[in-house]
Tab-separated table of C-alpha atoms in Angstrom:
chain	number	residue	atom	x	y	z
A	1	MET	CA	4.739	174.075	-123.450
A	2	ASN	CA	3.057	172.357	-120.204
A	3	GLN	CA	0.064	170.458	-122.449
A	4	THR	CA	3.152	169.107	-124.963
A	5	ARG	CA	5.344	167.942	-122.160
A	6	GLY	CA	1.373	166.029	-120.872
A	7	ARG	CA	0.915	164.700	-124.152
A	8	ARG	CA	4.375	163.319	-123.771
A	9	THR	CA	4.120	161.567	-120.275
A	10	TRP	CA	0.832	160.242	-121.485
A	11	SER	CA	2.420	158.780	-124.099
A	12	GLY	CA	5.273	157.365	-122.731
A	13	TRP	CA	2.783	155.510	-120.201
A	14	LEU	CA	1.376	154.012	-123.173
A	15	MET	CA	4.682	152.908	-124.597
A	16	LEU	CA	5.732	151.361	-120.779
A	17	ALA	CA	2.592	149.828	-120.526
A	18	PHE	CA	3.137	148.260	-124.038
A	19	VAL	CA	6.422	147.248	-123.224
A	20	GLU	CA	5.608	145.667	-120.309
A	21	SER	CA	2.854	143.850	-121.811
A	22	ALA	CA	5.142	142.427	-124.345
A	23	VAL	CA	7.608	141.085	-122.065
A	24	ILE	CA	4.712	139.720	-119.886
A	25	ILE	CA	3.445	137.809	-123.058
A	26	ILE	CA	7.027	136.813	-124.306
A	27	ILE	CA	7.742	134.966	-120.705
A	28	GLY	CA	4.366	133.353	-120.369
A	29	ALA	CA	5.295	131.930	-123.663
A	30	VAL	CA	8.810	130.888	-122.384
A	31	PHE	CA	7.117	129.303	-119.518
A	32	TYR	CA	4.429	127.701	-121.641
A	33	PHE	CA	7.484	126.111	-124.225
A	34	GLN	CA	9.378	125.136	-121.183
A	35	ASN	CA	6.694	123.171	-119.848
A	36	GLN	CA	5.995	121.468	-123.395
A	37	ASN	CA	9.544	120.362	-123.609
A	38	GLU	CA	10.179	119.451	-120.467
A	39	ALA	CA	9.964	115.809	-119.590
A	40	LEU	CA	6.706	113.621	-118.245
A	41	VAL	CA	7.501	112.595	-115.053
A	42	VAL	CA	6.248	109.268	-114.559
A	43	TYR	CA	6.311	107.257	-111.353
A	44	CYS	CA	6.087	103.902	-112.413
A	45	ALA	CA	5.304	100.811	-110.027
A	46	HIS	CA	5.034	98.220	-112.735
A	47	ASP	CA	8.017	95.990	-113.528
A	48	ALA	CA	10.452	98.135	-115.431
A	49	VAL	CA	11.359	95.333	-117.739
A	50	PHE	CA	7.863	95.554	-119.079
A	51	SER	CA	6.997	99.677	-118.346
A	52	GLU	CA	10.026	100.840	-119.512
A	53	LYS	CA	9.257	99.475	-122.933
A	54	ILE	CA	5.786	100.862	-123.134
A	55	LEU	CA	7.214	104.126	-122.061
A	56	ASN	CA	9.797	104.113	-124.920
A	57	GLN	CA	7.114	103.515	-127.333
A	58	PHE	CA	5.467	106.082	-126.232
A	59	GLU	CA	8.084	108.696	-126.584
A	60	GLN	CA	8.859	107.455	-130.136
A	61	GLN	CA	5.127	107.936	-131.820
A	62	THR	CA	4.366	110.714	-129.779
A	63	GLY	CA	7.624	112.969	-129.328
A	64	ILE	CA	6.746	113.491	-125.535
A	65	LYS	CA	9.797	112.833	-123.583
A	66	VAL	CA	9.200	110.712	-120.556
A	67	GLU	CA	11.049	110.777	-117.343
A	68	PRO	CA	10.063	107.472	-115.456
A	69	ARG	CA	10.761	106.811	-111.540
A	70	PHE	CA	10.860	103.018	-110.203
A	71	ASP	CA	11.124	102.264	-106.848
A	72	THR	CA	11.813	98.757	-105.563
A	73	GLU	CA	10.276	95.291	-105.951
A	74	ALA	CA	9.186	94.813	-102.849
A	75	THR	CA	7.572	98.385	-101.030
A	76	LYS	CA	7.604	99.944	-104.419
A	77	SER	CA	3.612	100.802	-104.756
A	78	LEU	CA	3.485	101.919	-101.509
A	79	GLY	CA	6.940	103.556	-101.803
A	80	LEU	CA	5.943	105.851	-104.755
A	81	THR	CA	2.082	106.431	-102.818
A	82	ASN	CA	4.109	107.959	-100.156
A	83	LEU	CA	6.729	109.975	-101.906
A	84	ILE	CA	3.647	111.355	-104.086
A	85	ILE	CA	1.840	112.560	-100.834
A	86	ARG	CA	5.111	113.977	-99.420
A	87	GLU	CA	5.474	116.216	-102.499
A	88	LYS	CA	2.143	117.471	-102.323
A	89	ASP	CA	3.076	120.854	-101.477
A	90	HIS	CA	5.711	120.970	-104.645
A	91	PRO	CA	4.344	117.525	-107.148
A	92	ARG	CA	7.089	116.645	-109.397
A	93	CYS	CA	5.171	113.488	-110.839
A	94	ASP	CA	2.712	114.357	-113.467
A	95	VAL	CA	1.140	110.599	-114.234
A	96	PHE	CA	1.226	108.036	-111.858
A	97	TRP	CA	1.402	103.891	-113.308
A	98	ASN	CA	1.025	102.243	-110.263
A	99	ASN	CA	0.847	98.323	-110.247
A	100	GLN	CA	-2.710	98.022	-108.599
A	101	THR	CA	-5.324	100.461	-107.586
A	102	LEU	CA	-6.282	100.994	-103.711
A	103	GLY	CA	-3.147	103.129	-103.104
A	104	THR	CA	-4.205	105.183	-106.017
A	105	ALA	CA	-7.465	105.400	-105.105
A	106	ALA	CA	-6.179	106.700	-101.843
A	107	LEU	CA	-4.668	109.708	-103.510
A	108	LYS	CA	-7.922	110.686	-104.482
A	109	GLU	CA	-9.263	110.580	-100.626
A	110	GLN	CA	-6.159	112.817	-100.232
A	111	ASP	CA	-7.209	115.176	-103.074
A	112	LEU	CA	-3.937	114.742	-105.034
A	113	LEU	CA	-5.310	113.573	-107.982
A	114	GLU	CA	-7.045	115.268	-111.230
A	115	PRO	CA	-10.068	113.739	-113.135
A	116	TYR	CA	-9.547	112.909	-116.485
A	117	GLN	CA	-12.420	110.581	-118.604
A	118	GLY	CA	-10.271	110.082	-121.661
A	119	PRO	CA	-11.277	107.633	-124.884
A	120	GLY	CA	-9.865	104.436	-122.948
A	121	TYR	CA	-12.299	105.152	-119.544
A	122	ASP	CA	-15.187	104.128	-121.111
A	123	SER	CA	-14.279	100.900	-122.423
A	124	ILE	CA	-13.038	100.028	-118.471
A	125	PRO	CA	-15.698	98.141	-116.631
A	126	ALA	CA	-17.139	100.084	-113.232
A	127	GLU	CA	-15.666	97.733	-110.631
A	128	PHE	CA	-11.966	98.645	-111.942
A	129	LYS	CA	-12.097	102.735	-112.099
A	130	ASP	CA	-12.997	105.840	-110.149
A	131	PRO	CA	-16.428	107.098	-111.208
A	132	GLU	CA	-15.288	110.605	-111.314
A	133	GLY	CA	-12.426	109.710	-113.136
A	134	CYS	CA	-9.300	110.278	-111.249
A	135	TRP	CA	-8.069	107.169	-111.831
A	136	THR	CA	-8.778	103.990	-114.293
A	137	GLY	CA	-7.689	100.525	-114.167
A	138	PHE	CA	-6.356	98.293	-117.166
A	139	ALA	CA	-4.095	95.186	-117.482
A	140	ALA	CA	-4.452	93.028	-114.594
A	141	ARG	CA	-3.142	90.060	-112.646
A	142	LEU	CA	-4.972	87.539	-110.748
A	143	ARG	CA	-3.878	86.568	-106.994
A	144	VAL	CA	-3.264	82.702	-107.352
A	145	TYR	CA	-2.451	79.660	-105.465
A	146	ILE	CA	0.740	78.378	-106.465
A	147	ALA	CA	2.006	74.997	-106.290
A	148	ASN	CA	4.869	72.868	-107.041
A	149	THR	CA	3.306	69.875	-108.960
A	150	ASP	CA	6.352	67.737	-108.136
A	151	SER	CA	4.905	67.337	-104.275
A	152	TYR	CA	1.353	68.678	-104.701
A	153	VAL	CA	-1.909	68.356	-106.783
A	154	LEU	CA	-3.556	71.308	-106.756
A	155	SER	CA	-6.861	71.700	-106.105
A	156	TYR	CA	-9.634	73.849	-103.977
A	157	GLU	CA	-10.302	70.920	-101.871
A	158	ASN	CA	-6.611	69.897	-101.255
A	159	VAL	CA	-6.044	73.906	-100.698
A	160	GLU	CA	-8.494	73.853	-98.117
A	161	THR	CA	-7.248	70.635	-96.289
A	162	THR	CA	-3.681	72.214	-96.674
A	163	LEU	CA	-4.612	76.111	-95.137
A	164	ALA	CA	-6.428	74.299	-91.934
A	165	GLY	CA	-3.118	72.424	-90.931
A	166	PRO	CA	0.620	73.239	-89.941
A	167	LEU	CA	1.944	75.569	-92.974
A	168	GLN	CA	6.202	75.265	-92.438
A	169	GLN	CA	5.607	74.429	-96.296
A	170	VAL	CA	3.253	77.444	-97.051
A	171	ALA	CA	4.381	80.807	-97.941
A	172	ILE	CA	3.017	84.282	-98.334
A	173	ALA	CA	4.262	87.799	-99.331
A	174	LYS	CA	4.760	90.584	-96.479
A	175	PRO	CA	0.951	92.128	-96.559
A	176	LEU	CA	2.125	95.570	-95.906
A	177	TYR	CA	2.811	96.081	-99.525
A	178	GLY	CA	1.681	95.294	-102.950
A	179	THR	CA	-1.124	92.934	-104.279
A	180	THR	CA	-0.883	91.131	-100.747
A	181	LEU	CA	-2.102	94.191	-99.380
A	182	SER	CA	-4.916	94.652	-101.662
A	183	HIS	CA	-5.716	91.108	-100.764
A	184	PHE	CA	-6.111	91.540	-97.191
A	185	SER	CA	-7.882	94.795	-97.855
A	186	ILE	CA	-10.603	92.939	-99.897
A	187	LEU	CA	-10.513	90.136	-97.114
A	188	CYS	CA	-11.099	93.042	-94.615
A	189	ASP	CA	-14.508	94.087	-96.687
A	190	ALA	CA	-15.580	90.649	-96.673
A	191	TRP	CA	-14.929	89.713	-93.417
A	192	GLY	CA	-14.613	92.714	-91.065
A	193	LEU	CA	-10.748	93.727	-89.933
A	194	THR	CA	-11.334	91.037	-86.261
A	195	ARG	CA	-11.380	87.866	-88.340
A	196	LEU	CA	-8.910	89.011	-90.644
A	197	GLN	CA	-6.456	89.505	-87.783
A	198	GLU	CA	-7.348	86.607	-86.367
A	199	TRP	CA	-7.106	84.408	-89.920
A	200	TYR	CA	-3.693	85.746	-90.031
A	201	HIS	CA	-2.281	85.628	-86.397
A	202	SER	CA	-3.563	81.845	-86.851
A	203	LEU	CA	-0.885	81.507	-90.118
A	204	LEU	CA	1.640	82.910	-88.126
A	205	LYS	CA	1.264	80.672	-85.486
A	206	ARG	CA	1.485	77.673	-87.656
A	207	GLY	CA	4.210	78.434	-89.486
A	208	ILE	CA	3.120	80.113	-92.753
A	209	GLN	CA	6.322	81.490	-94.689
A	210	VAL	CA	6.358	85.243	-94.591
A	211	THR	CA	8.723	86.707	-97.685
A	212	SER	CA	9.500	90.079	-98.964
A	213	GLY	CA	7.559	89.468	-101.920
A	214	ASN	CA	5.651	87.759	-104.345
A	215	SER	CA	8.591	86.467	-106.335
A	216	SER	CA	9.663	85.146	-103.562
A	217	VAL	CA	7.238	82.522	-103.148
A	218	LYS	CA	7.239	81.493	-106.400
A	219	ASN	CA	10.913	80.450	-105.748
A	220	LEU	CA	10.217	78.787	-102.653
A	221	VAL	CA	7.390	76.427	-104.729
A	222	ALA	CA	9.340	76.335	-107.798
A	223	SER	CA	12.069	74.727	-106.159
A	224	GLY	CA	10.098	72.863	-103.917
A	225	ALA	CA	10.785	73.957	-100.658
A	226	CYS	CA	7.599	75.071	-100.082
A	227	ILE	CA	4.594	72.711	-101.479
A	228	LEU	CA	1.715	75.690	-101.682
A	229	GLY	CA	2.016	79.903	-101.672
A	230	TYR	CA	-0.219	83.056	-102.757
A	231	THR	CA	0.996	84.790	-105.273
A	232	ASP	CA	0.048	86.696	-108.652
A	233	THR	CA	-0.084	85.252	-112.260
A	234	ASP	CA	2.711	87.524	-113.150
A	235	ASP	CA	5.044	85.675	-110.856
A	236	TYR	CA	3.364	82.344	-111.723
A	237	PHE	CA	4.073	82.589	-115.641
A	238	VAL	CA	7.857	83.558	-114.546
A	239	ALA	CA	8.054	80.000	-113.548
A	240	VAL	CA	5.943	78.348	-116.482
A	241	ASP	CA	8.334	80.070	-118.786
A	242	ALA	CA	11.318	78.741	-116.783
A	243	GLY	CA	9.870	75.166	-117.446
A	244	GLN	CA	9.417	74.888	-113.275
A	245	PRO	CA	7.096	72.113	-111.954
A	246	VAL	CA	4.516	74.765	-110.803
A	247	ALA	CA	0.458	75.229	-111.416
A	248	ALA	CA	-2.112	78.234	-110.145
A	249	ILE	CA	-5.576	78.181	-109.392
A	250	PRO	CA	-7.341	81.581	-108.539
A	251	VAL	CA	-7.787	82.582	-104.910
A	252	LEU	CA	-11.447	83.346	-104.547
A	253	VAL	CA	-13.258	85.327	-101.713
A	254	GLU	CA	-17.293	84.971	-101.082
A	255	ASP	CA	-16.607	83.193	-104.623
A	256	LYS	CA	-15.110	86.141	-106.632
A	257	ALA	CA	-11.616	86.563	-108.061
A	258	LEU	CA	-9.287	88.628	-106.893
A	259	LEU	CA	-8.404	90.590	-110.097
A	260	ILE	CA	-5.674	93.265	-109.461
A	261	PRO	CA	-5.213	95.666	-112.432
A	262	ASN	CA	-2.474	98.511	-112.856
A	263	SER	CA	-4.148	101.802	-112.677
A	264	VAL	CA	-3.280	105.425	-114.371
A	265	ALA	CA	-3.733	108.842	-113.172
A	266	ILE	CA	-2.487	112.133	-113.537
A	267	ILE	CA	-1.210	114.038	-110.338
A	268	LYS	CA	-2.856	117.429	-108.704
A	269	GLY	CA	-1.147	120.389	-110.016
A	270	THR	CA	0.833	118.976	-113.221
A	271	LYS	CA	2.222	121.433	-115.697
A	272	ARG	CA	2.004	119.143	-118.407
A	273	ARG	CA	-1.820	118.654	-118.146
A	274	LYS	CA	-2.305	117.801	-122.243
A	275	GLN	CA	0.923	115.481	-122.005
A	276	ALA	CA	-0.239	113.728	-119.155
A	277	GLU	CA	-3.786	112.951	-120.705
A	278	THR	CA	-1.883	111.704	-123.791
A	279	LEU	CA	0.041	109.170	-122.104
A	280	VAL	CA	-3.221	108.287	-119.900
A	281	ASP	CA	-4.798	107.626	-123.194
A	282	TYR	CA	-1.853	105.795	-124.752
A	283	LEU	CA	-1.669	103.635	-121.206
A	284	LEU	CA	-5.532	102.692	-121.791
A	285	SER	CA	-5.515	101.619	-125.480
A	286	ALA	CA	-5.982	98.092	-126.583
A	287	ASP	CA	-2.536	98.105	-128.190
A	288	VAL	CA	-0.559	98.799	-124.564
A	289	GLU	CA	-3.399	96.332	-123.240
A	290	LEU	CA	-2.773	93.650	-125.928
A	291	GLU	CA	0.847	94.159	-125.598
A	292	LEU	CA	1.073	93.672	-121.640
A	293	SER	CA	-0.782	90.002	-122.430
A	294	LYS	CA	1.563	88.833	-124.442
A	295	SER	CA	4.718	90.095	-122.595
A	296	GLN	CA	5.969	87.643	-119.696
A	297	SER	CA	3.890	88.854	-116.976
A	298	ARG	CA	0.926	87.943	-118.776
A	299	GLN	CA	-1.286	91.033	-118.213
A	300	ILE	CA	-5.442	90.372	-118.760
A	301	PRO	CA	-6.670	93.275	-120.908
A	302	LEU	CA	-9.908	94.938	-118.940
A	303	GLY	CA	-10.897	96.740	-122.256
A	304	LYS	CA	-12.137	96.684	-125.698
A	305	VAL	CA	-9.523	94.600	-126.984
A	306	ASN	CA	-9.465	91.065	-130.134
A	307	TRP	CA	-9.472	88.450	-127.825
A	308	ASP	CA	-8.047	86.414	-130.857
A	309	GLN	CA	-5.170	88.290	-130.206
A	310	VAL	CA	-4.655	87.466	-126.417
A	311	PRO	CA	-2.529	84.533	-125.560
A	312	GLU	CA	-4.222	81.387	-124.933
A	313	GLU	CA	-2.722	80.793	-121.407
A	314	VAL	CA	-4.502	84.445	-120.921
A	315	GLN	CA	-7.624	83.934	-122.452
A	316	LYS	CA	-8.619	81.393	-120.008
A	317	PHE	CA	-8.779	83.818	-117.287
A	318	ARG	CA	-11.122	86.253	-118.987
A	319	PRO	CA	-14.045	84.866	-117.443
A	320	TYR	CA	-12.842	86.164	-113.883
A	321	ILE	CA	-13.449	89.747	-115.491
A	322	LYS	CA	-16.757	89.511	-114.610
A	323	GLN	CA	-16.166	87.693	-111.588
A	324	ALA	CA	-13.812	90.293	-109.924
A	325	TYR	CA	-14.003	91.555	-106.692
A	326	PRO	CA	-14.954	95.260	-107.185
A	327	LEU	CA	-12.016	97.425	-106.161
A	328	SER	CA	-13.457	100.911	-106.902
A	329	ASP	CA	-14.534	101.351	-103.003
A	330	LEU	CA	-12.083	99.646	-100.323
A	331	VAL	CA	-10.043	102.760	-99.438
A	332	LYS	CA	-11.315	102.899	-95.841
A	333	GLN	CA	-10.552	99.133	-95.937
A	334	ARG	CA	-7.283	99.750	-97.026
A	335	THR	CA	-6.376	102.509	-94.498
A	336	LEU	CA	-7.586	99.703	-91.479
A	337	VAL	CA	-5.424	97.047	-92.870
A	338	LEU	CA	-2.511	99.360	-93.370
A	339	ASP	CA	-2.611	100.934	-89.735
A	340	TRP	CA	-2.924	97.517	-88.292
A	341	LEU	CA	0.066	95.924	-90.369
A	342	LYS	CA	2.201	99.042	-89.593
A	343	SER	CA	1.750	98.047	-85.870
A	344	GLU	CA	3.051	94.958	-86.501
A	345	TYR	CA	5.588	95.114	-88.738
A	346	LEU	CA	6.704	98.492	-87.814
A	347	LYS	CA	6.950	98.909	-84.223
């Protein structure tokens, strides 16, 4: 009788173990499929008018649902970077599509990115990607001098003369954010922080107009309120398309062009790694770079594309890819510049 009870007890334990294992498998499967079906959360600093179309096409082609989060024009790249840092213990973002690279590179320094070297990674020049694959650049803009052609003949000689005098009719975006922050980080690398500080304080003393963003610089110049300004090619082309009297030439530092790519990175801790990789592959594809080159923003492709399909006005910027200032190792300089500018503007 006791032996029978022992056998039944042992059988019972086997049955209980089997049920528990089945429950664990079912729960695991539920969580797995929930993660597959949940939207891929994308923090996106590239202008929504261009990026939303790309993300919608990705959804349609892959069936992967995307939930984008955008931010304000003036602070979007820094704002989203800081949001990812704040959420590091409980990350909500899966993929970060930044409209520049240095803020993304700073996230790597805080161990917030996961490496990935997919099909598009090898096609991007080394100057525009992380050597470990934690972020990859694509679809770039150039920093340019923009001038009003009704009142100014744009040339490097005239720019040099103008910048040496009174600057009430010259404009620059507040350098605490966006590509102007990247611009200042490059100057810090080339000149050192002390010389950069002296240069900027000189601009301010001589009356340069500091605006909320690059588009505001474009507006001041296009309207004739300013004769010259610092902006990016995407804002310049907005003025061109509007038929406004503007011209542009690249800003050069140590004879290097300031080419500022978009960047894409996978956030550490994502539960949708495969979907995230699929989006990274998509953004780094030739089709997306070509589409962005044909958009109003006229992004400059960095990967392997058929340049015959790139608009002529963008093709003229192709030589600057090889002439670009390297961006893959400027995190320290960005930190120095950001700390200084915060003390200037966020007192």
